[in-house]
Amino acid sequence: MVVQMLPTTRAIELTQEQKTFVVKNNDFSFNLYRAINEADSKSSNITSPLSVTYVLGMLNDGAAGQTAKELTQVLGFGDNNKQAVNEYCKSLIEQAPVADPSVILQIANIVAANENLTLKDAFCKDMKDYYSAEVASLDFSKASSVDYLNSWCKEKSGGMIPSIIESLSPQDLLVLMNAVYFNATWTEKFDAKDTKQEAFTMADGSKATLPMMHRKAEILYCESDLFTAINLPFGSGDRWNMRILLPAEGKTTSDVINGLNSDSWSKAFWQRAQVDIKVPRFTTKSDITLNGMVAKLGAPSMFNPDVADFSLISKNRKDLFVSLLKQKAAIEVTEEGTKTAAVTVAMMCGANIYMIPDKGNFHADRPFVYIIQEASSGAIFFIGTFQGD
C-alpha cells in the first residue's frame, strides 16, 4: 500500500479589518476584470488583480491628498490610511507563498528611480519593509537600464513574461513593478492518454478543434441561473484552487463577468458531486494598458499631471504622475497543473512632460471564465477567460 504524504499547509492569518479588505479588494478584482472584458470581450485574456493592487499600494504609499484618497477607495480600503494598505500587502507577501509548500508562489516588487530623482527615506523604508521591494537607482538614458528591468521581469515571472518595458528616456523618473508567479500541479492530475482533439464552440458559433483533457472525479460543484462551475484544487488540496465557470445555456462569458461581485461570489453554493470533466489544455497571454480602466474605476487623478499628488515619494520632484500603468500576464493549463504569471508596471514622469450530487457532465467546450483563489484568505490572484483562441 502506498501512502501519499502531503505537506502541512497553513492558513493565512489576517486581522478582522484585513478580512474586510479581502472582500472589498475582491470587488476591485471583479470590477477591473469587467473593465478589461468590456474593452475586448472576444479575445481570451487574463489578469492578476493582486499584482495591480501591489503596484497601486506602492503608489499609494507616496501619495497624498485626493490622489491617496482615490487609491485607497478604489482598492477597497475605504478611508483607511496607507499604513493599513501596507500592512495588508505585507501580510500576503509573507504568508501566501508558504500557505502550501507543494505550490510555488512568488511575489516580488522593485522600485527603480532615474539617477536624477532622489527618493525620500521614509518611502524607501516602506518599500523595503512592507513590500520587500528592491530599491534601485539607474541611469534611464542607458539601454542597460531597460535590460536590467526586463531581466528582473523575466526572472520574477519564471520566464513567462520575458519583458515589459520597451524603452526609457531621461524624462522618465520612476518605475514601480510587481511580479506574481504561480506554479502548481493539480491535486489529482489529468492523464495525458485521455486528452483528445475535440470540438470547441466559439462565441460566434463557429467550431474549433482543441486538445480536451478528461477525467471523472468527485469534486466541488456549483450551479446557478448564470453558470455551472467546478473547483479544481492544486497541491495539497485545501489552499489553492482553480474555479471554472461555464455560462448557462443562453448566457455568455460577459454575462457571467457582469454578474460577479464579492457578495454573489461568497454566497455561491458549492457541494460535492461526481462529475465527468472536460477542460481544454490551453495557453493565454495578455498585454493590457490599464490607465483608462483604473481611472474610470475611481482613481483618475494619478494620471493627471495637473492634479496628481505624489509628494511623499521624492525629495526633489513634487510633480510626479503616472504616465503608464500596464500589465502583461500569461497562463499555461496542462494535464500536470497550471503555471501563470503577471507583471504590472507603473511608469512615472514629471508634470512638465505629459504622456498618456451526480451532476453529470461539465464539458468546457465553449468560452468560459476561470478564477485562481487562495482559500483561507479568499484573495483572488488571477481572473481570466478562455475563448478558444
PDB file of N, CA, C and O in Angstrom, residues 180-246:
ATOM      1  N   VAL A 180       3.941  38.483  -9.991  1.00  0.00           N
ATOM      2  CA  VAL A 180       3.342  37.351  -9.274  1.00  0.00           C
ATOM      3  C   VAL A 180       3.530  36.116 -10.143  1.00  0.00           C
ATOM      4  O   VAL A 180       3.158  36.120 -11.326  1.00  0.00           O
ATOM      5  N   TYR A 181       4.116  35.073  -9.571  1.00  0.00           N
ATOM      6  CA  TYR A 181       4.353  33.818 -10.300  1.00  0.00           C
ATOM      7  C   TYR A 181       3.750  32.679  -9.502  1.00  0.00           C
ATOM      8  O   TYR A 181       4.009  32.527  -8.297  1.00  0.00           O
ATOM      9  N   PHE A 182       2.940  31.858 -10.179  1.00  0.00           N
ATOM     10  CA  PHE A 182       2.229  30.751  -9.550  1.00  0.00           C
ATOM     11  C   PHE A 182       2.456  29.500 -10.384  1.00  0.00           C
ATOM     12  O   PHE A 182       2.271  29.520 -11.607  1.00  0.00           O
ATOM     13  N   ASN A 183       2.868  28.419  -9.730  1.00  0.00           N
ATOM     14  CA  ASN A 183       3.126  27.157 -10.436  1.00  0.00           C
ATOM     15  C   ASN A 183       2.704  26.021  -9.515  1.00  0.00           C
ATOM     16  O   ASN A 183       3.260  25.857  -8.430  1.00  0.00           O
ATOM     17  N   ALA A 184       1.702  25.251  -9.953  1.00  0.00           N
ATOM     18  CA  ALA A 184       1.193  24.185  -9.088  1.00  0.00           C
ATOM     19  C   ALA A 184       0.676  23.030  -9.925  1.00  0.00           C
ATOM     20  O   ALA A 184       0.158  23.219 -11.026  1.00  0.00           O
ATOM     21  N   THR A 185       0.820  21.834  -9.380  1.00  0.00           N
ATOM     22  CA  THR A 185       0.223  20.655 -10.007  1.00  0.00           C
ATOM     23  C   THR A 185      -1.172  20.458  -9.436  1.00  0.00           C
ATOM     24  O   THR A 185      -1.471  20.851  -8.293  1.00  0.00           O
ATOM     25  N   TRP A 186      -2.043  19.859 -10.254  1.00  0.00           N
ATOM     26  CA  TRP A 186      -3.373  19.524  -9.755  1.00  0.00           C
ATOM     27  C   TRP A 186      -3.245  18.524  -8.604  1.00  0.00           C
ATOM     28  O   TRP A 186      -2.344  17.683  -8.589  1.00  0.00           O
ATOM     29  N   THR A 187      -4.136  18.615  -7.641  1.00  0.00           N
ATOM     30  CA  THR A 187      -4.173  17.608  -6.583  1.00  0.00           C
ATOM     31  C   THR A 187      -4.399  16.226  -7.192  1.00  0.00           C
ATOM     32  O   THR A 187      -3.799  15.232  -6.758  1.00  0.00           O
ATOM     33  N   GLU A 188      -5.269  16.152  -8.184  1.00  0.00           N
ATOM     34  CA  GLU A 188      -5.458  14.942  -8.977  1.00  0.00           C
ATOM     35  C   GLU A 188      -5.224  15.317 -10.442  1.00  0.00           C
ATOM     36  O   GLU A 188      -6.012  16.062 -11.027  1.00  0.00           O
ATOM     37  N   LYS A 189      -4.141  14.811 -11.013  1.00  0.00           N
ATOM     38  CA  LYS A 189      -3.766  15.199 -12.366  1.00  0.00           C
ATOM     39  C   LYS A 189      -4.661  14.542 -13.408  1.00  0.00           C
ATOM     40  O   LYS A 189      -5.280  13.509 -13.175  1.00  0.00           O
ATOM     41  N   PHE A 190      -4.714  15.163 -14.564  1.00  0.00           N
ATOM     42  CA  PHE A 190      -5.347  14.550 -15.731  1.00  0.00           C
ATOM     43  C   PHE A 190      -4.341  13.594 -16.368  1.00  0.00           C
ATOM     44  O   PHE A 190      -3.140  13.870 -16.400  1.00  0.00           O
ATOM     45  N   ASP A 191      -4.822  12.498 -16.892  1.00  0.00           N
ATOM     46  CA  ASP A 191      -3.964  11.545 -17.598  1.00  0.00           C
ATOM     47  C   ASP A 191      -3.858  11.992 -19.053  1.00  0.00           C
ATOM     48  O   ASP A 191      -4.879  12.140 -19.738  1.00  0.00           O
ATOM     49  N   ALA A 192      -2.646  12.219 -19.513  1.00  0.00           N
ATOM     50  CA  ALA A 192      -2.436  12.698 -20.881  1.00  0.00           C
ATOM     51  C   ALA A 192      -3.014  11.739 -21.923  1.00  0.00           C
ATOM     52  O   ALA A 192      -3.397  12.165 -23.019  1.00  0.00           O
ATOM     53  N   LYS A 193      -3.112  10.464 -21.563  1.00  0.00           N
ATOM     54  CA  LYS A 193      -3.662   9.488 -22.510  1.00  0.00           C
ATOM     55  C   LYS A 193      -5.143   9.744 -22.781  1.00  0.00           C
ATOM     56  O   LYS A 193      -5.681   9.312 -23.805  1.00  0.00           O
ATOM     57  N   ASP A 194      -5.801  10.444 -21.845  1.00  0.00           N
ATOM     58  CA  ASP A 194      -7.232  10.710 -22.000  1.00  0.00           C
ATOM     59  C   ASP A 194      -7.504  12.023 -22.730  1.00  0.00           C
ATOM     60  O   ASP A 194      -8.669  12.385 -22.944  1.00  0.00           O
ATOM     61  N   THR A 195      -6.464  12.769 -23.067  1.00  0.00           N
ATOM     62  CA  THR A 195      -6.640  14.027 -23.795  1.00  0.00           C
ATOM     63  C   THR A 195      -6.880  13.731 -25.271  1.00  0.00           C
ATOM     64  O   THR A 195      -6.087  13.045 -25.913  1.00  0.00           O
ATOM     65  N   LYS A 196      -7.974  14.255 -25.804  1.00  0.00           N
ATOM     66  CA  LYS A 196      -8.349  14.017 -27.196  1.00  0.00           C
ATOM     67  C   LYS A 196      -8.639  15.337 -27.902  1.00  0.00           C
ATOM     68  O   LYS A 196      -9.060  16.310 -27.280  1.00  0.00           O
ATOM     69  N   GLN A 197      -8.416  15.356 -29.195  1.00  0.00           N
ATOM     70  CA  GLN A 197      -8.802  16.503 -30.011  1.00  0.00           C
ATOM     71  C   GLN A 197     -10.329  16.470 -30.173  1.00  0.00           C
ATOM     72  O   GLN A 197     -10.886  15.524 -30.724  1.00  0.00           O
ATOM     73  N   GLU A 198     -10.989  17.507 -29.670  1.00  0.00           N
ATOM     74  CA  GLU A 198     -12.448  17.547 -29.715  1.00  0.00           C
ATOM     75  C   GLU A 198     -12.929  18.934 -30.111  1.00  0.00           C
ATOM     76  O   GLU A 198     -12.171  19.913 -30.089  1.00  0.00           O
ATOM     77  N   ALA A 199     -14.207  19.014 -30.444  1.00  0.00           N
ATOM     78  CA  ALA A 199     -14.808  20.271 -30.900  1.00  0.00           C
ATOM     79  C   ALA A 199     -14.989  21.239 -29.737  1.00  0.00           C
ATOM     80  O   ALA A 199     -15.341  20.845 -28.620  1.00  0.00           O
ATOM     81  N   PHE A 200     -14.732  22.520 -30.012  1.00  0.00           N
ATOM     82  CA  PHE A 200     -14.945  23.612 -29.066  1.00  0.00           C
ATOM     83  C   PHE A 200     -15.764  24.673 -29.793  1.00  0.00           C
ATOM     84  O   PHE A 200     -15.367  25.126 -30.872  1.00  0.00           O
ATOM     85  N   THR A 201     -16.900  25.039 -29.234  1.00  0.00           N
ATOM     86  CA  THR A 201     -17.781  26.011 -29.882  1.00  0.00           C
ATOM     87  C   THR A 201     -17.388  27.427 -29.484  1.00  0.00           C
ATOM     88  O   THR A 201     -17.439  27.785 -28.297  1.00  0.00           O
ATOM     89  N   MET A 202     -16.988  28.229 -30.446  1.00  0.00           N
ATOM     90  CA  MET A 202     -16.575  29.608 -30.194  1.00  0.00           C
ATOM     91  C   MET A 202     -17.804  30.477 -29.908  1.00  0.00           C
ATOM     92  O   MET A 202     -18.953  30.072 -30.114  1.00  0.00           O
ATOM     93  N   ALA A 203     -17.560  31.693 -29.422  1.00  0.00           N
ATOM     94  CA  ALA A 203     -18.655  32.592 -29.065  1.00  0.00           C
ATOM     95  C   ALA A 203     -19.561  32.911 -30.247  1.00  0.00           C
ATOM     96  O   ALA A 203     -20.766  33.129 -30.078  1.00  0.00           O
ATOM     97  N   ASP A 204     -18.995  32.936 -31.456  1.00  0.00           N
ATOM     98  CA  ASP A 204     -19.798  33.258 -32.639  1.00  0.00           C
ATOM     99  C   ASP A 204     -20.482  32.030 -33.239  1.00  0.00           C
ATOM    100  O   ASP A 204     -21.116  32.113 -34.294  1.00  0.00           O
ATOM    101  N   GLY A 205     -20.346  30.888 -32.584  1.00  0.00           N
ATOM    102  CA  GLY A 205     -20.986  29.674 -33.056  1.00  0.00           C
ATOM    103  C   GLY A 205     -20.120  28.799 -33.938  1.00  0.00           C
ATOM    104  O   GLY A 205     -20.482  27.644 -34.230  1.00  0.00           O
ATOM    105  N   SER A 206     -18.986  29.310 -34.384  1.00  0.00           N
ATOM    106  CA  SER A 206     -18.082  28.511 -35.221  1.00  0.00           C
ATOM    107  C   SER A 206     -17.380  27.460 -34.364  1.00  0.00           C
ATOM    108  O   SER A 206     -17.350  27.543 -33.132  1.00  0.00           O
ATOM    109  N   LYS A 207     -16.819  26.451 -35.032  1.00  0.00           N
ATOM    110  CA  LYS A 207     -16.192  25.346 -34.326  1.00  0.00           C
ATOM    111  C   LYS A 207     -14.678  25.378 -34.473  1.00  0.00           C
ATOM    112  O   LYS A 207     -14.150  25.738 -35.524  1.00  0.00           O
ATOM    113  N   ALA A 208     -13.989  24.998 -33.403  1.00  0.00           N
ATOM    114  CA  ALA A 208     -12.544  24.809 -33.437  1.00  0.00           C
ATOM    115  C   ALA A 208     -12.260  23.428 -32.854  1.00  0.00           C
ATOM    116  O   ALA A 208     -13.106  22.837 -32.176  1.00  0.00           O
ATOM    117  N   THR A 209     -11.083  22.909 -33.127  1.00  0.00           N
ATOM    118  CA  THR A 209     -10.671  21.624 -32.566  1.00  0.00           C
ATOM    119  C   THR A 209      -9.531  21.864 -31.586  1.00  0.00           C
ATOM    120  O   THR A 209      -8.501  22.429 -31.953  1.00  0.00           O
ATOM    121  N   LEU A 210      -9.741  21.458 -30.333  1.00  0.00           N
ATOM    122  CA  LEU A 210      -8.766  21.712 -29.277  1.00  0.00           C
ATOM    123  C   LEU A 210      -8.470  20.433 -28.509  1.00  0.00           C
ATOM    124  O   LEU A 210      -9.310  19.521 -28.456  1.00  0.00           O
ATOM    125  N   PRO A 211      -7.286  20.359 -27.867  1.00  0.00           N
ATOM    126  CA  PRO A 211      -6.982  19.204 -27.013  1.00  0.00           C
ATOM    127  C   PRO A 211      -7.777  19.308 -25.708  1.00  0.00           C
ATOM    128  O   PRO A 211      -7.544  20.205 -24.895  1.00  0.00           O
ATOM    129  N   MET A 212      -8.732  18.404 -25.507  1.00  0.00           N
ATOM    130  CA  MET A 212      -9.592  18.434 -24.323  1.00  0.00           C
ATOM    131  C   MET A 212      -9.120  17.385 -23.318  1.00  0.00           C
ATOM    132  O   MET A 212      -9.085  16.188 -23.611  1.00  0.00           O
ATOM    133  N   MET A 213      -8.730  17.845 -22.133  1.00  0.00           N
ATOM    134  CA  MET A 213      -8.350  16.944 -21.045  1.00  0.00           C
ATOM    135  C   MET A 213      -9.624  16.356 -20.437  1.00  0.00           C
ATOM    136  O   MET A 213     -10.665  17.018 -20.413  1.00  0.00           O
ATOM    137  N   HIS A 214      -9.508  15.132 -19.918  1.00  0.00           N
ATOM    138  CA  HIS A 214     -10.711  14.449 -19.458  1.00  0.00           C
ATOM    139  C   HIS A 214     -10.425  13.602 -18.233  1.00  0.00           C
ATOM    140  O   HIS A 214      -9.402  12.919 -18.152  1.00  0.00           O
ATOM    141  N   ARG A 215     -11.305  13.665 -17.247  1.00  0.00           N
ATOM    142  CA  ARG A 215     -11.281  12.717 -16.137  1.00  0.00           C
ATOM    143  C   ARG A 215     -12.612  12.787 -15.394  1.00  0.00           C
ATOM    144  O   ARG A 215     -13.360  13.755 -15.516  1.00  0.00           O
ATOM    145  N   LYS A 216     -12.900  11.758 -14.635  1.00  0.00           N
ATOM    146  CA  LYS A 216     -14.083  11.720 -13.780  1.00  0.00           C
ATOM    147  C   LYS A 216     -13.622  11.834 -12.339  1.00  0.00           C
ATOM    148  O   LYS A 216     -12.636  11.215 -11.937  1.00  0.00           O
ATOM    149  N   ALA A 217     -14.324  12.649 -11.567  1.00  0.00           N
ATOM    150  CA  ALA A 217     -13.866  12.887 -10.200  1.00  0.00           C
ATOM    151  C   ALA A 217     -15.011  13.343  -9.315  1.00  0.00           C
ATOM    152  O   ALA A 217     -16.022  13.860  -9.779  1.00  0.00           O
ATOM    153  N   GLU A 218     -14.815  13.133  -8.022  1.00  0.00           N
ATOM    154  CA  GLU A 218     -15.714  13.723  -7.021  1.00  0.00           C
ATOM    155  C   GLU A 218     -15.110  15.054  -6.607  1.00  0.00           C
ATOM    156  O   GLU A 218     -14.039  15.101  -6.004  1.00  0.00           O
ATOM    157  N   ILE A 219     -15.775  16.135  -6.963  1.00  0.00           N
ATOM    158  CA  ILE A 219     -15.231  17.465  -6.730  1.00  0.00           C
ATOM    159  C   ILE A 219     -16.339  18.404  -6.250  1.00  0.00           C
ATOM    160  O   ILE A 219     -17.517  18.049  -6.243  1.00  0.00           O
ATOM    161  N   LEU A 220     -15.949  19.623  -5.872  1.00  0.00           N
ATOM    162  CA  LEU A 220     -16.930  20.647  -5.528  1.00  0.00           C
ATOM    163  C   LEU A 220     -17.542  21.198  -6.808  1.00  0.00           C
ATOM    164  O   LEU A 220     -16.850  21.497  -7.774  1.00  0.00           O
ATOM    165  N   TYR A 221     -18.863  21.335  -6.772  1.00  0.00           N
ATOM    166  CA  TYR A 221     -19.635  21.710  -7.956  1.00  0.00           C
ATOM    167  C   TYR A 221     -20.630  22.790  -7.544  1.00  0.00           C
ATOM    168  O   TYR A 221     -21.184  22.764  -6.446  1.00  0.00           O
ATOM    169  N   CYS A 222     -20.870  23.757  -8.430  1.00  0.00           N
ATOM    170  CA  CYS A 222     -21.797  24.853  -8.144  1.00  0.00           C
ATOM    171  C   CYS A 222     -22.678  25.074  -9.363  1.00  0.00           C
ATOM    172  O   CYS A 222     -22.196  25.046 -10.501  1.00  0.00           O
ATOM    173  N   GLU A 223     -23.952  25.327  -9.118  1.00  0.00           N
ATOM    174  CA  GLU A 223     -24.885  25.527 -10.213  1.00  0.00           C
ATOM    175  C   GLU A 223     -25.794  26.712  -9.893  1.00  0.00           C
ATOM    176  O   GLU A 223     -26.333  26.817  -8.784  1.00  0.00           O
ATOM    177  N   SER A 224     -25.940  27.633 -10.855  1.00  0.00           N
ATOM    178  CA  SER A 224     -26.818  28.787 -10.685  1.00  0.00           C
ATOM    179  C   SER A 224     -27.501  29.092 -12.001  1.00  0.00           C
ATOM    180  O   SER A 224     -27.263  28.426 -13.013  1.00  0.00           O
ATOM    181  N   ASP A 225     -28.352  30.107 -11.995  1.00  0.00           N
ATOM    182  CA  ASP A 225     -29.017  30.510 -13.235  1.00  0.00           C
ATOM    183  C   ASP A 225     -28.026  31.074 -14.241  1.00  0.00           C
ATOM    184  O   ASP A 225     -28.294  31.094 -15.442  1.00  0.00           O
ATOM    185  N   LEU A 226     -26.876  31.532 -13.730  1.00  0.00           N
ATOM    186  CA  LEU A 226     -25.894  32.196 -14.586  1.00  0.00           C
ATOM    187  C   LEU A 226     -24.811  31.257 -15.105  1.00  0.00           C
ATOM    188  O   LEU A 226     -24.331  31.414 -16.229  1.00  0.00           O
ATOM    189  N   PHE A 227     -24.410  30.279 -14.290  1.00  0.00           N
ATOM    190  CA  PHE A 227     -23.316  29.395 -14.688  1.00  0.00           C
ATOM    191  C   PHE A 227     -23.360  28.096 -13.904  1.00  0.00           C
ATOM    192  O   PHE A 227     -24.015  27.994 -12.860  1.00  0.00           O
ATOM    193  N   THR A 228     -22.647  27.103 -14.426  1.00  0.00           N
ATOM    194  CA  THR A 228     -22.263  25.935 -13.635  1.00  0.00           C
ATOM    195  C   THR A 228     -20.753  26.025 -13.463  1.00  0.00           C
ATOM    196  O   THR A 228     -20.047  26.566 -14.321  1.00  0.00           O
ATOM    197  N   ALA A 229     -20.253  25.501 -12.356  1.00  0.00           N
ATOM    198  CA  ALA A 229     -18.832  25.681 -12.062  1.00  0.00           C
ATOM    199  C   ALA A 229     -18.280  24.466 -11.343  1.00  0.00           C
ATOM    200  O   ALA A 229     -19.000  23.742 -10.645  1.00  0.00           O
ATOM    201  N   ILE A 230     -16.987  24.255 -11.526  1.00  0.00           N
ATOM    202  CA  ILE A 230     -16.276  23.219 -10.789  1.00  0.00           C
ATOM    203  C   ILE A 230     -15.073  23.831 -10.100  1.00  0.00           C
ATOM    204  O   ILE A 230     -14.570  24.892 -10.499  1.00  0.00           O
ATOM    205  N   ASN A 231     -14.624  23.170  -9.046  1.00  0.00           N
ATOM    206  CA  ASN A 231     -13.463  23.588  -8.273  1.00  0.00           C
ATOM    207  C   ASN A 231     -12.372  22.541  -8.437  1.00  0.00           C
ATOM    208  O   ASN A 231     -12.527  21.395  -8.023  1.00  0.00           O
ATOM    209  N   LEU A 232     -11.268  22.914  -9.075  1.00  0.00           N
ATOM    210  CA  LEU A 232     -10.138  22.006  -9.262  1.00  0.00           C
ATOM    211  C   LEU A 232      -9.011  22.431  -8.326  1.00  0.00           C
ATOM    212  O   LEU A 232      -8.406  23.492  -8.513  1.00  0.00           O
ATOM    213  N   PRO A 233      -8.722  21.630  -7.292  1.00  0.00           N
ATOM    214  CA  PRO A 233      -7.702  22.023  -6.321  1.00  0.00           C
ATOM    215  C   PRO A 233      -6.281  21.758  -6.804  1.00  0.00           C
ATOM    216  O   PRO A 233      -6.037  20.886  -7.633  1.00  0.00           O
ATOM    217  N   PHE A 234      -5.359  22.538  -6.249  1.00  0.00           N
ATOM    218  CA  PHE A 234      -3.935  22.382  -6.513  1.00  0.00           C
ATOM    219  C   PHE A 234      -3.229  21.846  -5.270  1.00  0.00           C
ATOM    220  O   PHE A 234      -3.712  21.994  -4.143  1.00  0.00           O
ATOM    221  N   GLY A 235      -2.056  21.284  -5.491  1.00  0.00           N
ATOM    222  CA  GLY A 235      -1.167  20.935  -4.386  1.00  0.00           C
ATOM    223  C   GLY A 235      -1.806  20.021  -3.367  1.00  0.00           C
ATOM    224  O   GLY A 235      -2.376  18.983  -3.690  1.00  0.00           O
ATOM    225  N   SER A 236      -1.750  20.422  -2.104  1.00  0.00           N
ATOM    226  CA  SER A 236      -2.298  19.607  -1.018  1.00  0.00           C
ATOM    227  C   SER A 236      -3.811  19.568  -1.024  1.00  0.00           C
ATOM    228  O   SER A 236      -4.417  18.761  -0.316  1.00  0.00           O
ATOM    229  N   GLY A 237      -4.436  20.465  -1.767  1.00  0.00           N
ATOM    230  CA  GLY A 237      -5.870  20.389  -1.977  1.00  0.00           C
ATOM    231  C   GLY A 237      -6.733  21.278  -1.117  1.00  0.00           C
ATOM    232  O   GLY A 237      -7.927  21.400  -1.377  1.00  0.00           O
ATOM    233  N   ASP A 238      -6.165  21.920  -0.091  1.00  0.00           N
ATOM    234  CA  ASP A 238      -7.007  22.703   0.809  1.00  0.00           C
ATOM    235  C   ASP A 238      -6.664  24.183   0.841  1.00  0.00           C
ATOM    236  O   ASP A 238      -7.205  24.930   1.651  1.00  0.00           O
ATOM    237  N   ARG A 239      -5.774  24.642  -0.043  1.00  0.00           N
ATOM    238  CA  ARG A 239      -5.415  26.057  -0.043  1.00  0.00           C
ATOM    239  C   ARG A 239      -5.651  26.719  -1.399  1.00  0.00           C
ATOM    240  O   ARG A 239      -6.248  27.787  -1.469  1.00  0.00           O
ATOM    241  N   TRP A 240      -5.184  26.111  -2.468  1.00  0.00           N
ATOM    242  CA  TRP A 240      -5.247  26.755  -3.774  1.00  0.00           C
ATOM    243  C   TRP A 240      -6.194  26.004  -4.693  1.00  0.00           C
ATOM    244  O   TRP A 240      -6.265  24.780  -4.648  1.00  0.00           O
ATOM    245  N   ASN A 241      -6.902  26.732  -5.522  1.00  0.00           N
ATOM    246  CA  ASN A 241      -7.817  26.094  -6.447  1.00  0.00           C
ATOM    247  C   ASN A 241      -8.033  26.947  -7.690  1.00  0.00           C
ATOM    248  O   ASN A 241      -7.770  28.151  -7.686  1.00  0.00           O
ATOM    249  N   MET A 242      -8.469  26.301  -8.762  1.00  0.00           N
ATOM    250  CA  MET A 242      -8.975  26.995  -9.937  1.00  0.00           C
ATOM    251  C   MET A 242     -10.457  26.684 -10.041  1.00  0.00           C
ATOM    252  O   MET A 242     -10.860  25.519 -10.005  1.00  0.00           O
ATOM    253  N   ARG A 243     -11.266  27.714 -10.159  1.00  0.00           N
ATOM    254  CA  ARG A 243     -12.699  27.537 -10.328  1.00  0.00           C
ATOM    255  C   ARG A 243     -13.074  27.932 -11.752  1.00  0.00           C
ATOM    256  O   ARG A 243     -12.810  29.061 -12.165  1.00  0.00           O
ATOM    257  N   ILE A 244     -13.646  26.996 -12.482  1.00  0.00           N
ATOM    258  CA  ILE A 244     -14.005  27.216 -13.877  1.00  0.00           C
ATOM    259  C   ILE A 244     -15.510  27.428 -13.965  1.00  0.00           C
ATOM    260  O   ILE A 244     -16.291  26.595 -13.502  1.00  0.00           O
ATOM    261  N   LEU A 245     -15.916  28.555 -14.534  1.00  0.00           N
ATOM    262  CA  LEU A 245     -17.312  28.960 -14.598  1.00  0.00           C
ATOM    263  C   LEU A 245     -17.791  28.875 -16.050  1.00  0.00           C
ATOM    264  O   LEU A 245     -17.365  29.668 -16.894  1.00  0.00           O
ATOM    265  N   LEU A 246     -18.665  27.938 -16.316  1.00  0.00           N
ATOM    266  CA  LEU A 246     -19.185  27.725 -17.655  1.00  0.00           C
ATOM    267  C   LEU A 246     -20.557  28.389 -17.758  1.00  0.00           C
ATOM    268  O   LEU A 246     -21.475  28.034 -17.007  1.00  0.00           O
TER     269      LEU A 246
END
